[in-house]
Amino acid sequence: MIFCFAETVPLVLSGSMALPSLGWSDSLIIGLYFLFVLGIGYYLSKFTKTGEDFFLAGRKMTAWVAGLAFLSANLGSLELMGWAASAYEYGILATQWYWVGAIPAMLFLAIVMMPFYYISKTHSVPGYLKLRYGESTSMLSAVSFAFMTVLMSGVNMFAMALVMKVILGWSIDFSIWVSSITVMIYVVLGGLLSAIFNEVLQFMLIWLGALVIPVLGLVETGGWTGLVARIHQNFPAGNYTHLWSTLGSFQANPMGINWIGIIFAQGFVLSFGYWATDFLVVQRLLSAKDLRSAKMAPIIGASFKMFVPFIVILPGLIGLAVMPGLVGQAQANTTGAYSYNEVLPLMLARYAGPGLLGLGVTALIAGFMSGMAGNVTAFSTVWTYDIYRPIRVRLAKKERSDKYYLKMGRWSTIIGVFISIGTAYLVMQFASIMDYVQALFSFFIAPLFGTVILGMLWKRTTAAGGFWGLLAGTVSSIGMYVWTKIDPASLRIIALSKYAKPMADDMYRGLWCWIITVIVTIVVSYMTEPKTEAELNGLVRGCTVLPSEGDLPVWKRPIFWAVIVFIVLVALNIAFW
Amino acid sequence: MVRAERISVWFFIGLLLLMYGIIIAAQNVYDAVHPVSHTGVVLGYLHFGIWWGILLIVIGSVYSVIFRPHKTS
C-alpha cells in the first residue's frame, strides 16, 4: 500500500549488488514482453472509438478481468520489493497490510459502495462527488488527485529505474524512457481497455515470475516448520513469525505499533480510503459489464490479494532464514554490506537460473508498468472529465463532442507521461522531493474516504458539509505532518505512546484527520440545507432502490463469495496468530 | 457476413506463457546436458527451470487452445 512506501521503498540501494548477467534466454523473455504489450495496444486501438471505450474500456469487462486489473494496478514492483524488505525488517507482521489492511476494505467496496459508483454511471470518484456534493468538492478532489497521481508516477518511475540500474546495470535514462514510452504508446492506442488487458497479462507474469522464490525457498528450508525454526535459530531474541500476539503494546513488536493502530487506523481508515476511494483502482471496476460483475470484481481481487504475501512476504522471511545479516540502508551505505531493501533481487539471484532470471526480471518490469499505466489512465480520465471539461463548459458556455474529449484523453495521457518523466528527473536532482510527494499523497486519501462514505450512507450530508469536511481533514493531515517534522517528539501525542515509531505516525495521522473530516462534515451538514430524496436517487443508501439479486442462486450472489473470502481471512489470521 | 470478434486477453496470455515455457525449458535442458562448472544458483541440481518451463507450456497451451480466436457470422 502506498502509505508505507516512505518507510520501505528501496529509494537508495547500496549499489553493492548485481544479478548474474542475463543470458540469451533472459534477454529474449524480456524482449518478447515489450513486443507483446505494444502489440496488444496496437491490436486494441481499433476497438477504441469513443470516450467510453477510452476511459472506461467500453464498460464491457468481465468480473475476472476487472478484478485482476483492479489488483494488478496496485501490485507495482515497488510494492513487491518494498514489502519483501519490510518482511525482512518486521517479519510476518508486514502481512497485516495484505490481510486486515486490505481484504475487509475490498469486500466493503464490493458489497456496500460499488452499487452507488456503478448505478450513478459516474466515470470517476470525483465524478461521483460532483453528483453528490457539487462542483467545488469534486474539483478539490480532482485537482489534488491528478496532481498527486502524476507526481507519484514520476517518483515510482525514478525508483524503478534506480533498481534496474543497480540490479541489471541499465542506465537510468534507458530505464525511464523505454518503460514509460512503452506504457504511453499502449495507453494512447487502446486507452483503459489496453491498460486493463496488459494489467491482466502483467498479473500472470508477476505471479509466475515471483513464485519461483517461495517455492525453492521452502524446499531449501524444509517447509514452513523448517523456515520458522531457522528464523528462531538466527534471531533468538526476535519475534518475526507471529501476526497478532505481539501487538498488545507498541514496544512488543519491531514495527512500534499496537493493535488499535492496525485495526482502526490501517485496517479501517487508510485501507478503506485507498481501496474504496482511490480512483486509480476504482476505475478498473467501473469498466465492468454489469453491476454483478462490478461487485464480484473486488471480491475476486480480494481472494488473490490474500495470497500475495506468498510471493511478497515469504521471500523476506526466507531471507531471514537463509541470509541473516542484511542491514538497514544507512548502514549498508557506509559499510558496503547488502541492505534488506535488496532482499527480493538477492533471493532472485539465489534461486533463479537462466530463463527464470529473465522471467523474474520481467515480473518486476511488469509490476512497474502496470502501476504506471494505472496512474496515467486515472490521470487522463480525471483531467479530461473532472477538471478540463467543467472549466471549458463554464468558459465557452457550450459542450464539445465525444470525439473531442477522446482526443483530449489521448493528449493528456502523453502530457501526463512527460510530466512523470520530468518529475523523475527532478527527483534525481533533489532526492528529498520523493519523501514529500509520497507524504502528500497520503494527505488526501483518509479525508476523502470520510467524505465519500458519509455521502453514500447518510442522506443528511450536504454539499457544504462535504466540501468543508474534506478541506478540514486535508489541512489537519498536513498540519500534523508538519508538526512531527518540526518537533519529532509530537509523535507521542499523535500516536498516543512514547514508544510509537514512524509507521504509527502515518496510521494515527490518517485516523485523526478522518475523524476531523467526519465531525466537520456532520456539524456543517446540520447547519445547511440538504438535497431532497429525489435528488439523491442513485447516489445514497436509503434513497436508492438497489437491483435485487433474489433471482440468482446463492452461489452466484456476490455476498456469498464475500462471506467465503472473509471466513478464509479469519482462518488465515488464526493460523498465523 | 463473417466478422472477427475481439480476441480474448486470455489467448494473449496463453501465447506468451507458451513461448516463455519453451524458451525456459529449452535453455534449462541444454544446461542440464552441458552443465557449467558453477552457476551460483542454490538447488541447481533440481533443474527447477525444466519443471517450471513445462508448467508454463501446459498453462500456455491450455489457455491458447481454449481462448483461441474464432470467426462468428
XYZ file of C-alpha atoms in Angstrom:
650
model
C 0.000 0.000 0.000
C 1.071 3.498 -0.756
C 1.061 4.670 2.820
C 4.048 2.732 3.871
C 6.262 3.361 0.883
C 8.058 6.162 2.640
C 9.455 3.676 5.118
C 10.006 0.709 2.885
C 10.765 1.671 -0.690
C 14.369 0.944 -1.578
C 14.935 4.546 -2.554
C 18.683 4.357 -2.404
C 20.248 0.967 -2.820
C 23.774 0.362 -1.715
C 24.974 -0.320 -5.213
C 26.809 -3.339 -3.952
C 24.728 -5.986 -5.618
C 24.174 -7.145 -9.149
C 22.367 -10.151 -10.528
C 24.258 -12.619 -12.678
C 24.496 -11.324 -16.231
C 21.480 -12.040 -18.415
C 21.771 -14.871 -20.935
C 20.159 -15.099 -24.380
C 17.010 -16.682 -22.967
C 16.604 -13.963 -20.329
C 17.013 -11.210 -22.920
C 14.580 -12.945 -25.273
C 11.966 -13.207 -22.494
C 12.270 -9.506 -21.657
C 12.197 -8.540 -25.353
C 9.111 -10.661 -26.021
C 7.325 -8.979 -23.142
C 7.826 -5.500 -24.612
C 6.751 -6.780 -28.039
C 3.571 -8.266 -26.591
C 2.413 -5.248 -24.601
C 2.949 -2.974 -27.601
C 1.244 -5.479 -29.912
C -1.781 -5.672 -27.593
C -2.013 -1.872 -27.568
C -1.869 -1.734 -31.361
C -4.438 -4.508 -31.756
C -6.887 -2.901 -29.318
C -6.640 0.548 -30.894
C -9.272 -0.468 -33.467
C -11.738 -1.185 -30.647
C -11.249 2.240 -29.035
C -13.535 4.621 -30.881
C -15.458 6.538 -28.219
C -14.805 8.276 -24.932
C -16.436 5.402 -23.068
C -14.100 2.953 -24.855
C -11.031 5.003 -23.978
C -11.854 5.986 -20.397
C -13.992 3.038 -19.254
C -12.977 0.223 -21.639
C -16.487 0.338 -23.109
C -17.891 -0.956 -19.784
C -17.629 -4.488 -21.192
C -15.152 -6.190 -18.870
C -15.968 -9.449 -17.123
C -15.664 -9.711 -13.344
C -12.439 -11.713 -13.661
C -10.708 -9.264 -15.992
C -11.833 -6.187 -14.000
C -10.921 -7.888 -10.698
C -7.418 -8.910 -11.747
C -6.752 -5.479 -13.294
C -8.030 -3.892 -10.042
C -5.428 -5.860 -8.103
C -2.663 -5.548 -10.695
C -2.856 -1.738 -10.761
C -1.858 -1.890 -7.083
C 0.747 -4.635 -7.437
C 3.641 -2.470 -8.587
C 7.256 -3.542 -8.467
C 7.939 -1.106 -5.619
C 5.145 -2.815 -3.708
C 6.830 -6.190 -4.306
C 10.314 -5.042 -3.344
C 9.224 -2.707 -0.557
C 7.127 -5.269 1.263
C 9.674 -8.063 0.860
C 12.108 -5.664 2.557
C 9.515 -4.921 5.250
C 9.059 -8.633 5.881
C 12.811 -8.923 6.453
C 12.713 -5.927 8.823
C 9.445 -6.610 10.674
C 8.729 -10.283 9.992
C 5.280 -11.646 9.254
C 3.738 -8.506 10.787
C 4.061 -6.957 7.321
C 1.278 -9.310 6.215
C -1.169 -7.095 8.111
C -1.113 -4.739 5.122
C -2.393 -7.516 2.855
C -4.958 -9.087 5.129
C -6.701 -6.902 7.705
C -5.249 -3.877 5.923
C -6.883 -4.686 2.574
C -9.420 -7.526 2.440
C -12.240 -6.047 4.612
C -11.985 -2.804 2.620
C -12.202 -4.626 -0.708
C -15.240 -6.604 0.449
C -16.903 -3.449 1.791
C -16.273 -1.738 -1.537
C -17.849 -4.665 -3.377
C -20.991 -5.047 -1.294
C -21.729 -1.550 0.043
C -20.110 1.064 -2.191
C -19.917 -0.424 -5.673
C -23.676 -0.258 -6.335
C -23.600 3.538 -5.958
C -20.470 4.044 -8.058
C -21.971 1.834 -10.755
C -25.635 2.880 -10.714
C -24.737 6.587 -10.739
C -22.952 5.872 -14.074
C -20.071 8.047 -12.966
C -16.777 7.840 -14.841
C -14.646 8.610 -11.774
C -14.625 9.135 -7.999
C -14.503 12.946 -8.380
C -17.387 12.444 -10.836
C -19.391 10.794 -8.040
C -18.534 13.695 -5.717
C -19.840 16.123 -8.337
C -23.181 14.313 -8.471
C -23.410 14.024 -4.692
C -21.888 17.286 -3.460
C -21.446 19.586 -6.441
C -18.546 21.039 -8.373
C -16.468 22.552 -5.527
C -15.871 19.261 -3.715
C -15.354 17.415 -6.996
C -12.817 19.970 -8.228
C -10.915 19.950 -4.901
C -10.693 16.175 -5.046
C -9.905 16.035 -8.794
C -7.106 18.603 -8.748
C -5.404 17.029 -5.734
C -5.768 13.541 -7.224
C -4.493 14.489 -10.701
C -1.553 16.406 -9.288
C -0.528 13.679 -6.893
C -1.075 10.825 -9.332
C 1.190 12.229 -11.966
C 3.875 13.105 -9.396
C 3.662 9.663 -7.798
C 4.049 8.120 -11.216
C 7.313 10.031 -11.671
C 8.569 9.058 -8.229
C 7.862 5.388 -8.888
C 9.479 5.666 -12.297
C 12.696 7.022 -10.815
C 12.791 4.461 -8.012
C 12.239 1.651 -10.528
C 14.985 2.997 -12.818
C 17.317 3.085 -9.836
C 16.509 -0.521 -9.036
C 17.139 -1.557 -12.650
C 20.417 0.327 -12.666
C 21.668 -1.419 -9.551
C 20.333 -4.868 -10.380
C 20.834 -5.057 -14.128
C 23.302 -2.298 -14.818
C 20.844 -0.481 -17.116
C 21.292 3.281 -17.319
C 18.645 5.335 -15.522
C 17.820 7.241 -18.727
C 17.292 3.998 -20.651
C 15.005 2.509 -17.975
C 12.914 5.659 -17.610
C 12.440 6.332 -21.311
C 11.960 2.790 -22.599
C 9.463 1.764 -19.887
C 7.449 4.975 -19.839
C 7.281 5.407 -23.618
C 6.096 1.788 -23.910
C 3.316 2.450 -21.386
C 2.440 5.702 -23.133
C 2.139 4.039 -26.556
C -0.146 1.236 -25.469
C -2.364 3.500 -23.337
C -2.661 6.179 -26.049
C -3.604 3.496 -28.579
C -6.106 1.482 -26.576
C -6.927 3.590 -23.504
C -8.209 1.814 -20.405
C -9.017 -1.293 -22.462
C -5.371 -1.662 -23.406
C -4.230 -0.853 -19.854
C -6.584 -3.487 -18.420
C -5.573 -6.193 -20.926
C -1.931 -5.557 -20.147
C -2.585 -5.464 -16.403
C -4.113 -8.941 -16.528
C -1.105 -10.148 -18.533
C 1.225 -8.457 -16.064
C -0.664 -10.014 -13.147
C 0.042 -13.503 -14.527
C 3.696 -12.680 -15.163
C 4.177 -11.222 -11.685
C 2.832 -14.428 -10.111
C 4.640 -16.871 -12.362
C 7.897 -14.893 -12.167
C 7.852 -14.306 -8.432
C 6.572 -17.741 -7.338
C 9.955 -19.308 -8.068
C 11.418 -17.756 -4.905
C 8.946 -19.043 -2.266
C 8.729 -22.490 -3.858
C 12.503 -23.031 -3.888
C 12.937 -21.165 -0.604
C 10.559 -23.538 1.164
C 12.314 -26.529 -0.422
C 15.667 -25.259 0.893
C 14.436 -24.511 4.412
C 12.354 -27.666 4.791
C 8.856 -26.204 4.566
C 7.145 -23.700 6.876
C 8.191 -25.505 10.058
C 11.816 -25.587 8.966
C 11.641 -21.935 7.931
C 10.324 -20.837 11.345
C 12.943 -22.951 13.135
C 15.773 -21.363 11.133
C 14.488 -17.840 11.762
C 14.323 -18.539 15.519
C 17.800 -20.019 15.365
C 19.171 -16.940 13.550
C 17.273 -14.404 15.678
C 16.544 -15.969 19.091
C 15.538 -12.606 20.587
C 13.337 -11.505 17.699
C 9.685 -12.240 17.115
C 9.197 -12.486 13.377
C 6.629 -15.204 12.919
C 3.518 -14.046 14.789
C 0.817 -11.894 13.275
C -1.195 -10.711 16.289
C 0.338 -11.989 19.516
C 2.930 -9.162 19.654
C 0.503 -6.318 19.034
C -0.562 -5.858 22.647
C 1.765 -2.869 23.034
C 3.993 -0.609 20.928
C 7.252 -1.944 22.373
C 6.461 -5.637 21.954
C 6.990 -5.692 18.186
C 9.650 -4.382 15.785
C 7.157 -2.130 13.985
C 6.371 0.030 17.023
C 2.627 -0.140 16.562
C -0.257 -1.622 18.561
C -3.466 -3.447 17.627
C -5.567 -0.266 17.791
C -3.400 1.321 15.097
C -3.507 -1.811 12.949
C -7.267 -2.362 13.174
C -8.742 1.137 13.292
C -6.137 3.254 11.505
C -4.676 0.838 8.945
C -7.454 -1.739 8.748
C -10.272 0.794 8.644
C -9.395 4.377 7.674
C -6.299 4.054 5.477
C -7.219 0.757 3.894
C -10.832 1.731 3.193
C -9.629 5.113 1.958
C -7.224 3.569 -0.515
C -9.257 0.630 -1.818
C -12.661 2.285 -1.833
C -11.920 5.846 -2.938
C -8.593 5.915 -4.793
C -9.688 6.269 -8.386
C -6.568 4.513 -9.651
C -8.004 1.173 -8.514
C -11.735 2.004 -8.610
C -11.508 2.912 -12.326
C -10.909 -0.760 -13.187
C -14.193 -1.715 -11.525
C -16.188 0.920 -13.375
C -15.241 -0.894 -16.593
C -17.298 -3.966 -15.568
C -20.074 -5.033 -17.938
C -22.865 -5.039 -15.314
C -23.482 -4.391 -11.622
C -22.986 -8.021 -10.573
C -19.588 -8.107 -12.333
C -18.658 -4.783 -10.725
C -19.448 -6.266 -7.299
C -17.735 -9.596 -7.980
C -14.544 -7.954 -9.326
C -13.204 -6.660 -5.974
C -14.156 -9.956 -4.333
C -12.078 -11.823 -6.938
C -9.319 -9.264 -6.356
C -9.552 -9.826 -2.583
C -9.280 -13.590 -2.923
C -5.992 -13.190 -4.830
C -4.798 -10.373 -2.586
C -4.966 -12.754 0.384
C -2.286 -14.896 -1.228
C 0.019 -12.102 -2.426
C 2.030 -12.441 0.849
C 3.128 -15.811 -0.552
C 5.155 -14.017 -3.263
C 5.972 -10.845 -1.317
C 6.245 -11.536 2.436
C 7.529 -15.105 2.231
C 10.689 -14.129 0.263
C 11.502 -11.662 3.075
C 11.021 -14.377 5.706
C 13.098 -16.820 3.656
C 15.776 -14.121 3.596
C 15.724 -14.065 7.415
C 16.276 -17.827 7.392
C 18.912 -18.277 4.694
C 20.542 -14.843 4.515
C 20.781 -13.350 8.012
C 22.928 -10.264 8.313
C 21.316 -7.931 5.804
C 21.373 -4.448 7.294
C 19.440 -1.182 7.120
C 20.057 1.201 4.244
C 22.075 3.725 6.232
C 24.455 1.032 7.473
C 24.659 -0.501 4.005
C 25.649 2.856 2.530
C 28.548 3.276 4.956
C 29.772 -0.315 5.135
C 29.029 -1.565 1.604
C 27.088 -4.515 3.048
C 23.868 -5.748 1.484
C 20.705 -3.960 2.575
C 17.433 -5.753 3.319
C 15.911 -3.406 0.729
C 17.609 -5.696 -1.780
C 16.217 -8.915 -0.360
C 13.900 -9.690 -3.296
C 16.524 -9.354 -6.051
C 19.012 -11.184 -3.789
C 16.578 -14.070 -3.496
C 16.053 -13.987 -7.246
C 19.800 -14.237 -7.785
C 19.952 -17.092 -5.262
C 17.349 -19.334 -6.870
C 16.719 -18.242 -10.466
C 18.860 -19.843 -13.133
C 18.906 -18.992 -16.846
C 15.468 -18.189 -18.205
C 13.898 -17.997 -14.767
C 16.021 -14.914 -14.111
C 14.575 -13.248 -17.208
C 11.090 -14.221 -16.039
C 11.727 -12.738 -12.594
C 13.096 -9.503 -14.039
C 10.105 -9.364 -16.419
C 7.842 -9.700 -13.375
C 9.491 -6.620 -11.825
C 9.193 -4.653 -15.087
C 5.564 -5.797 -15.479
C 4.830 -4.640 -11.943
C 6.248 -1.224 -12.675
C 4.369 -0.862 -15.947
C 1.007 -1.967 -14.505
C 1.369 0.617 -11.739
C 2.330 3.329 -14.185
C -0.495 2.521 -16.611
C -2.879 2.749 -13.650
C -1.565 6.223 -12.854
C -1.750 7.601 -16.388
C -5.215 6.226 -17.235
C -6.638 7.573 -13.977
C -4.909 10.912 -14.556
C -6.185 11.331 -18.119
C -9.775 10.499 -17.077
C -9.824 12.884 -14.120
C -8.093 15.624 -16.096
C -10.433 15.317 -19.107
C -13.779 14.817 -17.371
C -13.370 16.379 -13.930
C -11.003 19.290 -14.462
C -10.838 20.358 -18.125
C -14.440 19.685 -19.144
C -16.251 21.695 -16.409
C -13.843 24.616 -16.787
C -14.225 24.597 -20.570
C -18.009 24.356 -20.451
C -18.172 27.208 -17.956
C -15.926 29.452 -20.047
C -17.198 28.576 -23.536
C -20.834 28.045 -22.417
C -21.196 25.009 -24.666
C -20.393 21.281 -24.630
C -17.978 19.629 -27.070
C -18.351 16.300 -28.884
C -17.321 12.894 -27.528
C -14.604 12.753 -30.194
C -13.132 15.957 -28.827
C -12.829 14.508 -25.315
C -11.399 11.277 -26.710
C -8.676 13.311 -28.357
C -8.148 15.225 -25.114
C -7.802 11.903 -23.259
C -5.048 10.787 -25.630
C -3.187 14.089 -25.367
C -3.485 14.211 -21.595
C -2.019 10.684 -21.469
C 1.016 11.862 -23.437
C 1.372 15.009 -21.349
C 0.875 13.019 -18.116
C 3.696 10.646 -19.063
C 6.034 13.540 -19.887
C 5.222 15.282 -16.583
C 6.006 11.984 -14.846
C 9.313 11.755 -16.687
C 10.050 15.360 -15.688
C 9.228 14.514 -12.067
C 11.544 11.511 -12.231
C 14.426 13.753 -13.337
C 13.521 16.338 -10.707
C 13.673 13.645 -8.034
C 17.044 12.594 -9.432
C 18.342 16.089 -8.643
C 16.535 16.579 -5.314
C 16.043 13.212 -3.614
C 14.135 14.697 -0.652
C 11.244 15.585 -3.001
C 10.412 11.883 -3.079
C 9.552 11.738 0.612
C 7.369 14.821 0.364
C 5.461 13.592 -2.695
C 4.706 10.270 -1.047
C 3.565 12.042 2.099
C 1.445 14.455 0.055
C -0.456 11.578 -1.493
C -1.420 10.254 1.908
C -2.854 13.650 2.916
C -5.886 13.243 0.668
C -6.876 9.602 0.974
C -8.168 9.378 4.567
C -10.260 12.601 4.407
C -11.637 11.585 1.001
C -12.882 8.317 2.463
C -14.734 10.265 5.193
C -16.373 12.472 2.565
C -17.382 9.652 0.221
C -18.678 7.273 2.880
C -20.821 9.925 4.596
C -22.165 11.000 1.214
C -23.104 7.449 0.293
C -24.592 6.321 3.595
C -26.112 9.459 5.174
C -28.670 11.409 3.199
C -28.451 14.417 5.549
C -24.898 15.213 4.339
C -24.910 18.493 2.420
C -22.728 19.984 -0.303
C -21.209 22.492 2.134
C -20.636 19.749 4.710
C -18.785 17.606 2.154
C -16.576 20.435 0.960
C -15.597 21.842 4.352
C -15.143 18.382 5.855
C -12.775 17.362 3.066
C -10.849 20.606 3.314
C -10.594 20.436 7.118
C -9.411 16.817 7.031
C -6.767 17.526 4.405
C -5.479 20.658 6.153
C -5.337 18.876 9.523
C -3.388 15.986 7.952
C -0.860 18.424 6.509
C -0.727 20.217 9.871
C 0.080 17.020 11.785
C 2.735 16.051 9.216
C 4.440 19.456 9.544
C 4.175 19.252 13.347
C 6.015 15.927 13.525
C 8.643 17.212 11.067
C 9.311 20.312 13.192
C 9.006 18.515 16.528
C 9.539 14.712 16.267
C 8.535 14.402 19.928
C 4.953 15.255 18.920
C 4.645 11.692 17.581
C 3.962 10.510 21.152
C 0.915 12.795 21.248
C -0.418 11.876 17.798
C 0.116 8.116 18.260
C -0.711 8.168 21.990
C 2.501 6.429 23.061
C 6.115 7.357 23.657
C 7.099 4.030 22.092
C 5.428 4.779 18.743
C 7.620 4.608 15.630
C 7.230 6.464 12.283
C 4.969 3.707 10.886
C 2.486 4.549 13.663
C 2.670 8.233 12.688
C 1.179 7.573 9.222
C -1.589 5.445 10.694
C -2.666 7.686 13.551
C -2.418 10.817 11.380
C -4.822 9.142 8.950
C -7.164 8.172 11.779
C -7.266 11.683 13.292
C -7.786 13.514 10.012
C -10.576 11.086 9.090
C -12.279 11.780 12.433
C -11.899 15.542 11.844
C -13.393 15.177 8.335
C -16.385 13.275 9.692
C -17.025 15.698 12.592
C -16.745 18.834 10.417
C -18.945 17.280 7.716
C -21.649 16.361 10.237
C -21.592 19.744 12.007
C -21.683 21.789 8.772
C -24.362 19.492 7.302
C -26.655 20.150 10.269
C -26.162 23.873 9.709
C -27.031 23.756 5.986
C -29.882 22.617 3.754
C -29.757 19.014 2.407
C -30.852 17.870 -1.051
C -34.231 16.232 -1.482
C -34.506 12.439 -1.556
C -35.429 12.570 -5.236
C -32.162 14.391 -5.998
C -30.221 11.720 -4.121
C -31.722 8.790 -6.011
C -28.925 6.518 -7.275
C -26.353 8.203 -5.044
C -27.250 7.489 -1.426
C -28.290 4.408 0.509
C -31.905 4.763 1.663
C -32.790 6.968 -1.315
C -31.986 4.336 -3.944
C -33.747 1.138 -4.892
C -30.926 -1.332 -5.484
C -31.433 -4.141 -8.023
C -32.499 -7.354 -6.293
C -30.288 -10.442 -6.500
C -33.075 -12.654 -5.217
C -33.500 -14.441 -8.541
C -29.878 -15.627 -8.536
C -28.881 -18.943 -6.964
C -26.985 -18.397 -3.711
C -23.617 -19.379 -5.148
C -23.901 -16.689 -7.829
C -24.510 -13.851 -5.380
C -21.561 -11.543 -4.543
C -22.436 -11.565 -0.831
C -21.987 -15.365 -0.730
C -18.420 -15.115 -2.097
C -17.653 -12.125 0.127
C -18.567 -14.233 3.180
C -16.380 -17.108 1.937
C -13.400 -14.796 1.427
C -13.942 -13.294 4.884
C -14.026 -16.737 6.516
C -10.745 -17.681 4.795
C -9.271 -14.367 6.001
C -10.250 -15.115 9.600
C -8.844 -18.652 9.323
C -5.505 -17.370 7.969
C -5.230 -14.840 10.798
C -5.904 -17.516 13.402
C -3.418 -19.896 11.774
C -0.606 -17.316 11.935
C -1.722 -15.655 15.206
C -21.408 -11.727 -43.062
C -18.417 -13.068 -41.228
C -16.745 -10.765 -38.682
C -13.818 -11.117 -36.343
C -14.544 -10.852 -32.636
C -12.143 -9.216 -30.213
C -9.508 -11.736 -29.197
C -9.688 -12.677 -25.529
C -6.954 -11.392 -23.213
C -6.500 -14.991 -22.030
C -5.384 -16.006 -25.517
C -2.574 -13.426 -25.460
C -1.573 -14.638 -22.017
C -1.602 -18.258 -23.148
C 0.535 -17.497 -26.193
C 3.146 -15.588 -24.196
C 3.334 -18.218 -21.450
C 3.696 -20.944 -24.084
C 6.631 -19.118 -25.669
C 8.195 -18.465 -22.261
C 7.780 -22.107 -21.311
C 9.509 -23.295 -24.474
C 12.403 -20.838 -24.027
C 12.944 -21.650 -20.328
C 12.618 -25.398 -20.778
C 14.936 -25.420 -23.819
C 17.591 -23.337 -22.066
C 17.496 -25.489 -18.933
C 17.515 -28.800 -20.820
C 20.590 -27.557 -22.686
C 22.219 -26.557 -19.398
C 21.410 -29.955 -17.897
C 23.033 -31.719 -20.844
C 26.004 -29.333 -20.961
C 26.465 -28.366 -17.314
C 28.685 -25.414 -16.481
C 31.006 -25.767 -13.508
C 29.468 -23.072 -11.307
C 26.224 -21.176 -11.827
C 25.894 -19.887 -8.293
C 22.263 -20.963 -8.172
C 21.147 -22.717 -4.987
C 19.343 -26.049 -5.562
C 20.568 -26.005 -9.166
C 20.735 -29.801 -9.138
C 16.905 -29.907 -9.071
C 16.812 -28.405 -12.591
C 13.833 -26.380 -11.486
C 13.867 -24.414 -14.740
C 12.877 -27.505 -16.711
C 9.874 -28.162 -14.488
C 8.845 -24.503 -14.451
C 9.184 -24.367 -18.235
C 6.949 -27.422 -18.592
C 4.393 -25.856 -16.247
C 4.341 -22.699 -18.376
C 3.975 -24.792 -21.554
C 0.983 -26.627 -20.071
C -0.739 -23.446 -18.801
C 0.068 -21.596 -22.019
C -1.223 -24.421 -24.237
C -4.486 -24.757 -22.326
C -5.189 -21.014 -22.458
C -4.152 -20.746 -26.130
C -6.485 -23.543 -27.175
C -9.498 -22.708 -25.016
C -9.452 -18.998 -25.837
C -8.248 -19.205 -29.452
C -9.843 -16.636 -31.758
C -12.718 -17.751 -33.953
C -14.930 -16.181 -36.576
C -18.640 -15.715 -35.986
C -21.302 -14.988 -38.517
